[in-house]
Coordinates of C-alpha atoms in Angstrom, one line a residue:
X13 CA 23.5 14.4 46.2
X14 CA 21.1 14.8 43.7
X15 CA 17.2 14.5 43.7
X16 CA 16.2 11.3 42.2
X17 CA 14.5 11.5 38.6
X18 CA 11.3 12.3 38.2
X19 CA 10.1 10.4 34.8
X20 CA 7.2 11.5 32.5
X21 CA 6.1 8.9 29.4
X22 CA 5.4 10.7 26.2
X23 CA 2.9 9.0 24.6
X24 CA 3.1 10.6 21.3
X25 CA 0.6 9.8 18.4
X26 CA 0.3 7.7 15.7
X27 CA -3.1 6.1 15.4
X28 CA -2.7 2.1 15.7
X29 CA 1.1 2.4 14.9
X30 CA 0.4 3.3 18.9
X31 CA 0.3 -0.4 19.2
X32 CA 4.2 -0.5 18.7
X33 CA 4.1 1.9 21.6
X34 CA 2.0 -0.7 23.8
X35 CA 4.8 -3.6 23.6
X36 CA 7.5 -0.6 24.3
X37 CA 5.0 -0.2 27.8
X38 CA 5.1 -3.8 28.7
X39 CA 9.1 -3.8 28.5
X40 CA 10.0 -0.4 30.3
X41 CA 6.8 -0.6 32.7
X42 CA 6.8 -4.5 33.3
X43 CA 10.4 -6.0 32.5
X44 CA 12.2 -3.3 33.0
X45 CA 10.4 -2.1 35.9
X46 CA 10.7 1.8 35.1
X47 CA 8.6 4.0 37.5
X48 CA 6.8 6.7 35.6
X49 CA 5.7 9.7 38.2
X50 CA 3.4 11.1 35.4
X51 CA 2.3 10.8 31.5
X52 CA 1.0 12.7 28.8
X53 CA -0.7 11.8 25.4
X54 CA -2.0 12.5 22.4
X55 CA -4.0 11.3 19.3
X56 CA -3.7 7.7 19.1
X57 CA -1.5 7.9 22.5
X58 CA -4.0 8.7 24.3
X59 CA -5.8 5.3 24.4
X60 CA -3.0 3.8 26.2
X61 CA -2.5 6.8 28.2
X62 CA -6.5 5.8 29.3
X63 CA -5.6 2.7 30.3
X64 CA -2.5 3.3 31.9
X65 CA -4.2 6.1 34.1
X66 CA -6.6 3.5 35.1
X67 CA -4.3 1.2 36.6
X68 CA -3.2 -1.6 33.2
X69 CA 0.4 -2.9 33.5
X70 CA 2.5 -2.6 30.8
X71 CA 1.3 -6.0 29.6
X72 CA -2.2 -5.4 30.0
X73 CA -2.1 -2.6 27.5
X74 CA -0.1 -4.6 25.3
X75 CA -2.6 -7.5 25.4
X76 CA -5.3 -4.8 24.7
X77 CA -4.1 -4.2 21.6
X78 CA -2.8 -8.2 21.0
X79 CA -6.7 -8.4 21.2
X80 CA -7.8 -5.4 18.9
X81 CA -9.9 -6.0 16.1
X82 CA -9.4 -3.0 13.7
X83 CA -12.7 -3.5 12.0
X84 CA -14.2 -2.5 15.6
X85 CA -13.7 1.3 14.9
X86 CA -15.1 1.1 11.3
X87 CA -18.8 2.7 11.5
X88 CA -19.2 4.5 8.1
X89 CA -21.2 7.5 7.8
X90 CA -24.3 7.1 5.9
X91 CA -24.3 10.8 5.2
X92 CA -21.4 10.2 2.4
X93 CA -24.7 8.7 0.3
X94 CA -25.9 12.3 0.5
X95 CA -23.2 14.9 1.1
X96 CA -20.2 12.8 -1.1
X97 CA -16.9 14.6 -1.0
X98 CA -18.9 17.6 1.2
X99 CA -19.9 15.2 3.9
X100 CA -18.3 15.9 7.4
X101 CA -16.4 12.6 7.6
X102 CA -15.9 9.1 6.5
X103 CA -16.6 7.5 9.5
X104 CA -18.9 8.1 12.7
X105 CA -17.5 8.0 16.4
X106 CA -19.9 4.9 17.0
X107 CA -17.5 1.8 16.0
X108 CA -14.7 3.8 18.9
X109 CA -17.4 4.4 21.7
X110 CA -19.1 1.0 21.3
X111 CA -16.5 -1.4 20.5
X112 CA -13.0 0.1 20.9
X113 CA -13.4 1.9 24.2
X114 CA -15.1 -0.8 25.8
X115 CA -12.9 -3.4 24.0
X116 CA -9.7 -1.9 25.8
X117 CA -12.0 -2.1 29.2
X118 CA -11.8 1.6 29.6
X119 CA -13.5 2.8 33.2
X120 CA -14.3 5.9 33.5
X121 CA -14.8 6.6 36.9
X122 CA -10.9 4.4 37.6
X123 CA -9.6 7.1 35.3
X124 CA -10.9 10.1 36.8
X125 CA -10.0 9.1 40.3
X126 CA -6.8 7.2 39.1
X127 CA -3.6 8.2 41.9
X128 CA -1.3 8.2 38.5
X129 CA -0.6 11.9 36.8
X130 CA -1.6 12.4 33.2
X131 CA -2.6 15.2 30.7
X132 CA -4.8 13.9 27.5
X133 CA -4.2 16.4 24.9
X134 CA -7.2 17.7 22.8
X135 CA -8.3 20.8 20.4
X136 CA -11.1 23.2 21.2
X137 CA -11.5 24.1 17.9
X138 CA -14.1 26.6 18.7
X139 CA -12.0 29.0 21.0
X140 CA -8.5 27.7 19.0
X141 CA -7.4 26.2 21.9
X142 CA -5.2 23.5 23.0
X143 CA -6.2 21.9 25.9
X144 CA -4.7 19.1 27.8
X145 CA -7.2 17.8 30.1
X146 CA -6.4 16.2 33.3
X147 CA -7.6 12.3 34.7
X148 CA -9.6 14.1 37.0
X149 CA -11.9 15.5 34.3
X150 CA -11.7 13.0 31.5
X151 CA -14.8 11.5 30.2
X152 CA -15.9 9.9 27.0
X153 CA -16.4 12.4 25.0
X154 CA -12.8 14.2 26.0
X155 CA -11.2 11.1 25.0
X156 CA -13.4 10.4 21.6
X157 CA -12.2 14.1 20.6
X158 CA -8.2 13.4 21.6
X159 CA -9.2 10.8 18.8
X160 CA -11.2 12.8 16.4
X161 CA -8.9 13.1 13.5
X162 CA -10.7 15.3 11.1
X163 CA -12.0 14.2 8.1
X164 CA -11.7 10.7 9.5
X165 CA -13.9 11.0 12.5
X166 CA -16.9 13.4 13.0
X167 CA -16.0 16.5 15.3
X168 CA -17.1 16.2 19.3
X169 CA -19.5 18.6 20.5
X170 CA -19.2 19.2 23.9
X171 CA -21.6 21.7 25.2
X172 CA -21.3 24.5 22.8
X173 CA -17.9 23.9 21.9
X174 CA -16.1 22.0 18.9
X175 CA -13.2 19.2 19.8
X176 CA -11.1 17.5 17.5
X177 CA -7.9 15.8 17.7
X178 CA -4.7 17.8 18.9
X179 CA -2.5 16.1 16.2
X180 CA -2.2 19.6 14.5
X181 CA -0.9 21.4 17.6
X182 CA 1.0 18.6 19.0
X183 CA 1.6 14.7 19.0
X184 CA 3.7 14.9 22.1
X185 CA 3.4 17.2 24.3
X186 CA 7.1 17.7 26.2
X187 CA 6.2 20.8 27.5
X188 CA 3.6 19.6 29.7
X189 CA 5.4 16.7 30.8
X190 CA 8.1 19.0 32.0
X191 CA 5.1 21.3 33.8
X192 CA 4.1 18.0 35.4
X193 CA 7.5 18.0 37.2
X194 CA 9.2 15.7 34.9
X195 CA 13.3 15.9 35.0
X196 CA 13.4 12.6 32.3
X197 CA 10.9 11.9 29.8
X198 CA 10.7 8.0 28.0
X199 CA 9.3 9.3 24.5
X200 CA 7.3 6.8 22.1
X201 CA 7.4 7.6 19.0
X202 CA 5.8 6.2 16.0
X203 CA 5.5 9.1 13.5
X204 CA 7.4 8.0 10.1
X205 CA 10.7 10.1 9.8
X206 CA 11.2 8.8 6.4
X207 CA 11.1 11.7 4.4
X208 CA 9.7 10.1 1.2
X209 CA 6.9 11.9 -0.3
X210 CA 4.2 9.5 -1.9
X211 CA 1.6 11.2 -4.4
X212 CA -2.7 10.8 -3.6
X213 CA -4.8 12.4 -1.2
X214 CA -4.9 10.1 1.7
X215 CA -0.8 9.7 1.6
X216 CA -0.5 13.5 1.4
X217 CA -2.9 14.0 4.6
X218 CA -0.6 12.0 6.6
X219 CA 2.4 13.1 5.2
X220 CA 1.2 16.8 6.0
X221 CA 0.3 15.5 9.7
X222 CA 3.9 13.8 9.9
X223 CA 5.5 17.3 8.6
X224 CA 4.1 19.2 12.0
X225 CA 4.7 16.5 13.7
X226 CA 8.2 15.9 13.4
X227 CA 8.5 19.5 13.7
X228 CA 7.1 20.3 16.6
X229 CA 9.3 17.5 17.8
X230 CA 12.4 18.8 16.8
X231 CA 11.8 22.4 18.1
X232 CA 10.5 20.7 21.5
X233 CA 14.1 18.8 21.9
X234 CA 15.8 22.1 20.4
X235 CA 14.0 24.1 23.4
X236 CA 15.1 21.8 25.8
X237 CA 18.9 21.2 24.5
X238 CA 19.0 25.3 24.5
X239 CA 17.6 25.4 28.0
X240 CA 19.7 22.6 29.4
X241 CA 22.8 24.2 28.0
X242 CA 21.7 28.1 29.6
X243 CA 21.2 26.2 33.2
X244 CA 24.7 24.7 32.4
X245 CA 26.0 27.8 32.3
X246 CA 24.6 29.4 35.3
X247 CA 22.1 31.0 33.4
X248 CA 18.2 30.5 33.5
X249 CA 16.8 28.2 31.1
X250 CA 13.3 28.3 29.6
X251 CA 12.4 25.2 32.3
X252 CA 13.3 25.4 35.7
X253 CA 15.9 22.3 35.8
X254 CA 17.6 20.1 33.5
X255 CA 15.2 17.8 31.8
X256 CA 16.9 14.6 29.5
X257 CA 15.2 13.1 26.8
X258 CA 14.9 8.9 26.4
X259 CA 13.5 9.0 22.9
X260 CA 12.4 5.4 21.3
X261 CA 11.8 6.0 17.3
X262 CA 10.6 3.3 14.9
X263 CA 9.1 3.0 11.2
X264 CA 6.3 1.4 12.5
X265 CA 4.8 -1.3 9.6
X266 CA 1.5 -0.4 9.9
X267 CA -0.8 2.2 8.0
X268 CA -2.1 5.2 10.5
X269 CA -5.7 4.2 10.1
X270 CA -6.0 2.3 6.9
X271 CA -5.4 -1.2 8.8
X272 CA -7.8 -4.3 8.5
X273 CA -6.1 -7.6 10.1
X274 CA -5.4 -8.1 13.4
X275 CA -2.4 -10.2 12.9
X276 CA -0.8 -6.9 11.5
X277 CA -1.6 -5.6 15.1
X278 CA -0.1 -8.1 17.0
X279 CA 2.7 -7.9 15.2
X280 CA 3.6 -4.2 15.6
X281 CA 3.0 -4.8 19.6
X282 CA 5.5 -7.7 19.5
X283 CA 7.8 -5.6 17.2
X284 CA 7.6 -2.8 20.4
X285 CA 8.5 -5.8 22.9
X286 CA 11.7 -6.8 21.0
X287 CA 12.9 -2.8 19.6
X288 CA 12.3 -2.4 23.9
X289 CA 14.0 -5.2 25.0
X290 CA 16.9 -4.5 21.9
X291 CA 17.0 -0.5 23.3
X292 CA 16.7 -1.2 27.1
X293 CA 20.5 -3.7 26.5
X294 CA 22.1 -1.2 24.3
X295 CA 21.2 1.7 27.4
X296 CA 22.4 -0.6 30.3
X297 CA 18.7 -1.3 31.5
X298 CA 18.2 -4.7 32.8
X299 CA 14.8 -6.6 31.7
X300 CA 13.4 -10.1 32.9
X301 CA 12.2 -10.8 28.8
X302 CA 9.7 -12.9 29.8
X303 CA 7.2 -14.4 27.6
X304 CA 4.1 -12.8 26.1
X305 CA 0.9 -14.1 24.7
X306 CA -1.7 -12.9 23.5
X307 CA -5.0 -12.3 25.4
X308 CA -8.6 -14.0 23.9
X309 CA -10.8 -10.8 22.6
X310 CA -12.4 -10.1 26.0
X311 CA -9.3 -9.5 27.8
X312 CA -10.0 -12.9 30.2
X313 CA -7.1 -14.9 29.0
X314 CA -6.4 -18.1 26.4
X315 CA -10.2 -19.8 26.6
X316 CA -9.9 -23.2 28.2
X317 CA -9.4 -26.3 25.5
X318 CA -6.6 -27.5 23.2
X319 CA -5.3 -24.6 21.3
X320 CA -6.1 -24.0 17.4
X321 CA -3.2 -25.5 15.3
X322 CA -2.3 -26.1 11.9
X323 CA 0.2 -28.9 10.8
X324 CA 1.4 -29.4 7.3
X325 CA 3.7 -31.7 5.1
X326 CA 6.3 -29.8 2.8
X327 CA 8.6 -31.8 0.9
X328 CA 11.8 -30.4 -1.0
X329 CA 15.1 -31.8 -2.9
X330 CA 17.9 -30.4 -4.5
X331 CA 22.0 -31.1 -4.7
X332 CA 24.9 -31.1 -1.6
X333 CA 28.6 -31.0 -2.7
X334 CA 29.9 -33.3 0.4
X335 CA 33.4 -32.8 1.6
X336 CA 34.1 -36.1 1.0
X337 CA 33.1 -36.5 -2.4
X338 CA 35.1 -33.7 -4.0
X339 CA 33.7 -32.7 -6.9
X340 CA 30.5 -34.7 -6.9
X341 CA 27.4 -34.0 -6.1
X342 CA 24.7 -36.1 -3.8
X343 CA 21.0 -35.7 -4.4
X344 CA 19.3 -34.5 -1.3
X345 CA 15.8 -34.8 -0.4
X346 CA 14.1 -33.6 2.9
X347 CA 10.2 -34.7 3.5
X348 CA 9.2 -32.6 6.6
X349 CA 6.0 -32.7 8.9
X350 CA 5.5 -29.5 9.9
X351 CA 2.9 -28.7 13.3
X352 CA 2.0 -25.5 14.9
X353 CA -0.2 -26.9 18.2
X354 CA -1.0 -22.8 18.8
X355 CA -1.4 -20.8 16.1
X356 CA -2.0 -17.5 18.0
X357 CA 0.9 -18.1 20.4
X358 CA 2.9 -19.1 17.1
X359 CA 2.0 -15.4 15.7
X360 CA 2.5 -13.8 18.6
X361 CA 6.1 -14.8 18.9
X362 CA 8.7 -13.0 17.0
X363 CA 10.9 -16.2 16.2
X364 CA 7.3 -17.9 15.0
X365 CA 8.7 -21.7 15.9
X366 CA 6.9 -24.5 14.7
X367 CA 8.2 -28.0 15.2
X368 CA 9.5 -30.3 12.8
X369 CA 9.9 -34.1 11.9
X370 CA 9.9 -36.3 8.9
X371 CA 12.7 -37.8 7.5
X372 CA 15.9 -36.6 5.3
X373 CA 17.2 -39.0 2.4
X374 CA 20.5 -38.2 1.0
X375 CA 22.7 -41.2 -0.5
X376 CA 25.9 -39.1 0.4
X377 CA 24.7 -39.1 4.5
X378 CA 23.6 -42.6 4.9
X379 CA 20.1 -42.9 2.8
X380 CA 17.1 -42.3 4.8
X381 CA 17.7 -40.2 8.2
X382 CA 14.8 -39.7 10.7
X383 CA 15.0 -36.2 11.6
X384 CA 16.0 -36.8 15.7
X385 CA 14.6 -33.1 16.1
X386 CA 13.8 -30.1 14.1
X387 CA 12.6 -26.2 14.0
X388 CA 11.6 -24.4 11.8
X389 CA 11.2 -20.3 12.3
X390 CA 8.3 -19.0 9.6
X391 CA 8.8 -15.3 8.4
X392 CA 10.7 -14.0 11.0
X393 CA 11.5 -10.0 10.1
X394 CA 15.4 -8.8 10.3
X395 CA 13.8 -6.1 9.1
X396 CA 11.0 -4.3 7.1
X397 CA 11.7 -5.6 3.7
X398 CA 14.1 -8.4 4.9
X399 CA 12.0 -11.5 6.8
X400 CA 13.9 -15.1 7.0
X401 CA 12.6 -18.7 7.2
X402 CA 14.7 -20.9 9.2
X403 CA 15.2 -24.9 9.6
X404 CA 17.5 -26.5 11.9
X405 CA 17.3 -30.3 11.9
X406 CA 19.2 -33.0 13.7
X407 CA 19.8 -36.3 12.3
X408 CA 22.5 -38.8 12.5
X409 CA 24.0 -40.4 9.7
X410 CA 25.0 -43.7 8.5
X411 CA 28.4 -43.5 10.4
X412 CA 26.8 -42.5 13.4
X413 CA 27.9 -38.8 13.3
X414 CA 25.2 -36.5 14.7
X415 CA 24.7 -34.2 12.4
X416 CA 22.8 -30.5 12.3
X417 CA 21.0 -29.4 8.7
X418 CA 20.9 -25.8 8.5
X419 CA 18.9 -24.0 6.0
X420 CA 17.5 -20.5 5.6
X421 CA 14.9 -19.1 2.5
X422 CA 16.0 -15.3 2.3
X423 CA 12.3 -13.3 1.5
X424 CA 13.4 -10.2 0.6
X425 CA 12.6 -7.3 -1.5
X426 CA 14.5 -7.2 -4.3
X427 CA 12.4 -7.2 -7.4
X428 CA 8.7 -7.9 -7.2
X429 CA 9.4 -11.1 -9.4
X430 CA 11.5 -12.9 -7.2
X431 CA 8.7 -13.5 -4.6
X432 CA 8.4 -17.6 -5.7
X433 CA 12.4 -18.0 -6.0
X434 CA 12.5 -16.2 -2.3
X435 CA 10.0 -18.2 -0.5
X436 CA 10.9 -21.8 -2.5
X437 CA 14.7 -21.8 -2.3
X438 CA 16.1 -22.9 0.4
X439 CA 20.3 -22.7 1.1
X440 CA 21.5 -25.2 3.1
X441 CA 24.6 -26.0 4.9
X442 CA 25.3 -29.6 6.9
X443 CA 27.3 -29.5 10.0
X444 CA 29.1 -32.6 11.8
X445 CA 28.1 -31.9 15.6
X446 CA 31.1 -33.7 17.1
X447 CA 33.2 -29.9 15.7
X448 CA 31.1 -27.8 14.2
X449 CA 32.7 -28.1 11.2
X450 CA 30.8 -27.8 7.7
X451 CA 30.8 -31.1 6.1
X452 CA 28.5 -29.9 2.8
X453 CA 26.7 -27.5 1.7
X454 CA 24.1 -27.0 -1.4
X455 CA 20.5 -25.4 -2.6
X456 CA 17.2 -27.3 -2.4
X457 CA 14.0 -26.0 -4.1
X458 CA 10.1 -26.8 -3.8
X459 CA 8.5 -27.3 -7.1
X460 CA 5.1 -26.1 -8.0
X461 CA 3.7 -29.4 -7.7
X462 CA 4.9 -29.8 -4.3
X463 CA 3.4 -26.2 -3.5
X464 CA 0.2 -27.6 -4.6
X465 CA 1.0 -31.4 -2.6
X466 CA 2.2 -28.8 0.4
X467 CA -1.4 -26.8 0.2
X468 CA -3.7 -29.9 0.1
X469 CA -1.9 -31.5 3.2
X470 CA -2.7 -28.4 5.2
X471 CA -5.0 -29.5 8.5
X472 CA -6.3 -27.6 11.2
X473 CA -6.6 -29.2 15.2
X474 CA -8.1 -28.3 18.3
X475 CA -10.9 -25.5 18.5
X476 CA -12.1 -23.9 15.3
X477 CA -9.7 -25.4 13.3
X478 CA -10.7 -23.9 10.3
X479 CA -10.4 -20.5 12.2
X480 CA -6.6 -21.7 12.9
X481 CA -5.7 -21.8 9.1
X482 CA -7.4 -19.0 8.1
X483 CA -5.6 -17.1 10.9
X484 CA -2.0 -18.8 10.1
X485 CA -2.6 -17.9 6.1
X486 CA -3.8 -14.7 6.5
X487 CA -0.7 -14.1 8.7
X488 CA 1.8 -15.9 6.1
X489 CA 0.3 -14.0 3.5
X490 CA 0.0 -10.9 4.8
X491 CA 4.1 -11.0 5.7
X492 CA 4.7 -11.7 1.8
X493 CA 2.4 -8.7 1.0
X494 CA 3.9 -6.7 3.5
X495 CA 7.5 -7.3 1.7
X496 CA 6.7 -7.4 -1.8
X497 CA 3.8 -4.9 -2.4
X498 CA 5.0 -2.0 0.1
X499 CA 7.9 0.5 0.0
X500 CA 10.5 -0.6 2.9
X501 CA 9.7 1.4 5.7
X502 CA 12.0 1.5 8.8
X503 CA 15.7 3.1 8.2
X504 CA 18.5 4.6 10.6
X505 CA 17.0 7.8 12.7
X506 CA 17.6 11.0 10.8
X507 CA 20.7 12.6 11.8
X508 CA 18.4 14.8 14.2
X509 CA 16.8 11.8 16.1
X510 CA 19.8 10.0 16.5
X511 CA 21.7 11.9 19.3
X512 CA 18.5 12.1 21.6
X513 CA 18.8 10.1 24.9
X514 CA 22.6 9.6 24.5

């Protein structure tokens, strides 16, 4: 019989695309209930390596970042008045030490005396060596250098010595999994494999970190495929026993650094939880999927009160060609009340539901039908590039038929001009209940006017209201930008990616 597995996590870098990589730890730690014997990270990894060695759950790291501001680790450098393009970074260490760190709870003395196995990667740049430090010595400084990208952050002195980030020797380091007695190691990784070259100096920094990178993970999987294959063969390999590979990839939507709302961060973390949940089914690995929301900012939990909600009126007509009135047309209107009673559970939720009433008029279906009950799914993301807003109504007509009133609004990137027609048309399809069967079908439309009757009918409820729209619009808008004014940015694995963990 063989020895049971002994699994590493590879927390690989990425800056806060490493927030992806905390909603993949709440599925394969918490749903999926994967024991990991040991860790390793590096760069960005390494803040959730922190607070895994500390004790989090997969959640609690998740909600860490659900509850990250990314304005916290802003602290420019005043020395940039002086020094300009010479001065030793943009940004001090000071926004990380006293906000992040402490934001994300981190303890210290837990981590140093944690019972869990991990290796925090780092660079001494003064003796040009890499050097994965162990919980037992980790301290603030250690963790600020695993963090230290240059140019970015200041340097960390630690005694006489120079740190900096590891990123340029590693941003996941397999080989000390495996020397940590790992036989199977669950990889996060959130470095772009695009391929796409984009011109200017900060796109050319990353792309040159994303270039050593991916290569060092490719020869890291080509070391152990070659050693895997000699121990196959009755030969010795370069480790001392097999050693598989459970690699989790994405084009994460989120720049390295360059990030400034925190709805952008929740939504990679929920984008982890589904891409886990979506990779966990397609490998056979059974999950509970239960229910996430987000944490306040000090970690405690929702604060006690009515949630922050938004509710709105959105009104839109058009034409249906009904089956029974071959080839005529009906006018259709639909007059919709729209309420979100918790915006922050609303953006937290990949589906964002909100609830739906009103009433639908359509001289065809029986005049003026109170909407029974209604949906409506804001934005949701098919992919990057491709996001869909769905209604489902129920109503029943004047012959007494129940009927269900699909309709969908496709925002995609097409052409940058199509923005308006994307977000304003909405196709619709009318469905008798009793069969299923499509009973009409046609295109309805908001007009500018009822854009601007739509805006002024916006209200916020319970605590902070005003908070509550702000949030909901800089989220709504924020999705459009995402789509229209950036390249698409997640595609199929390259062909090198795409056998690993098979």
């Amino acid at each position: 019989m063989s020895a049971p597995a002994r699994r590493a996590l590879v927390l690989a870098g990425g800056g806060i695309k490493v927030a992806y990589q905390a909603g993949v730890l709440q599925v394969w730690l918490d749903e999926a209930g994967i024991d990991m014997h040991a860790a390793t990270g590096a760069s960005g990894g390494t803040l959730n390596l922190a607070m895994w060695s500390q004790g989090y759950t997969g959640k609690q790291i998740a909600d860490a970042w659900r509850a990250y501001r990314p304005l916290d680790a802003a602290s420019l450098n005043p020395r940039m008045l002086l020094h300009g393009p010479f001065c030793p970074s943009m940004m001090t260490q000071r926004g990380l030490r006293k906000r992040v760190f402490p934001g994300f709870g981190l303890n210290w003395h837990a981590i140093r005396h944690s019972t869990r196995q991990a290796s925090f990667d780092t660079y001494n740049f003064t003796a040009h060596e890499h050097r994965p430090v162990p919980a037992a010595e980790m301290t603030e400084d250690l963790l600020a250098s695993a963090v230290a990208l240059p140019w970015w952050f200041d340097p960390v002195r630690i005694g006489s010595e120079t740190y900096i980030d590891a990123v340029f020797a590693t941003d996941a380091n397999l080989d000390e999994a495996i020397r940590l007695g790992a036989t199977e190691l669950w990889v996060v990784w959130t470095v772009s494999t695009r391929g796409i070259w984009r011109g200017g100096f900060v796109n050319g920094y990353f792309q040159m970190i994303e270039a050593m990178a991916n290569a060092g993970l490719r020869a890291a999987l080509r070391r152990i495929e070659d050693s895997n294959a000699a121990i196959a063969a009755g030969r010795k390999g370069q480790y001392p026993h097999p050693v598989t590979v459970r690699l989790l990839a994405a084009e994460v939507p989120l720049h390295y650094l360059v990030v400034l709302r925190r709805s952008q961060v929740r939504r990679a973390v929920e984008l982890g939880v589904r891409d886990a949940r979506k990779w966990c089914a397609a490998h056979g690995i059974p999950v509970t999927g239960t229910a996430t929301a987000p944490r306040n900012g000090n970690g405690s939990g929702p604060p006690p009160g009515k949630p922050a909600g938004i509710s709105f009126h959105e009104r839109m007509s058009g034409q249906l060609r009904v089956a029974d009135l071959p080839p005529e047309k009906s006018p259709i209107e639909l007059r919709l009340d729209v309420t979100i009673t918790d915006v922050d559970r609303f953006m937290a939720d990949p589906a964002h539901p909100a609830h739906v009433g009103g009433d639908v008029t359509c001289p065809a279906l029986g005049e003026r039908l109170p909407i029974r009950s209604g949906t409506v799914n804001l934005l949701v993301e098919k992919a990057v590039g491709d996001l869909r807003m769905s209604y489902d109504l129920t109503v029943t007509d004047g012959r007494g038929r129940t009927l269900r009133i699909l309709g969908t609004k496709l925002v995609h990137r097409d052409t940058r001009l199509d923005l308006w027609r994307d977000t304003t048309t909405l196709y619709t399809t009318v469905h008798d209940l009793a069969d299923d069967t499509e009973i009409a079908a046609g295109v309805l439309r908001l007009s500018p006017a009822g854009l601007l009757r739509q805006l002024a009918t916006m209200r916020g409820s319970g605590r902070r209201p005003v908070g509550a729209l702000v949030r909901f619009l800089s989220f709504f808008l924020g999705r459009l930008a995402d789509t229209y004014l950036t390249s698409p940015a997640r595609r199929a694995l390259p062909v090198w990616l795409r056998h690993v963990g098979k």
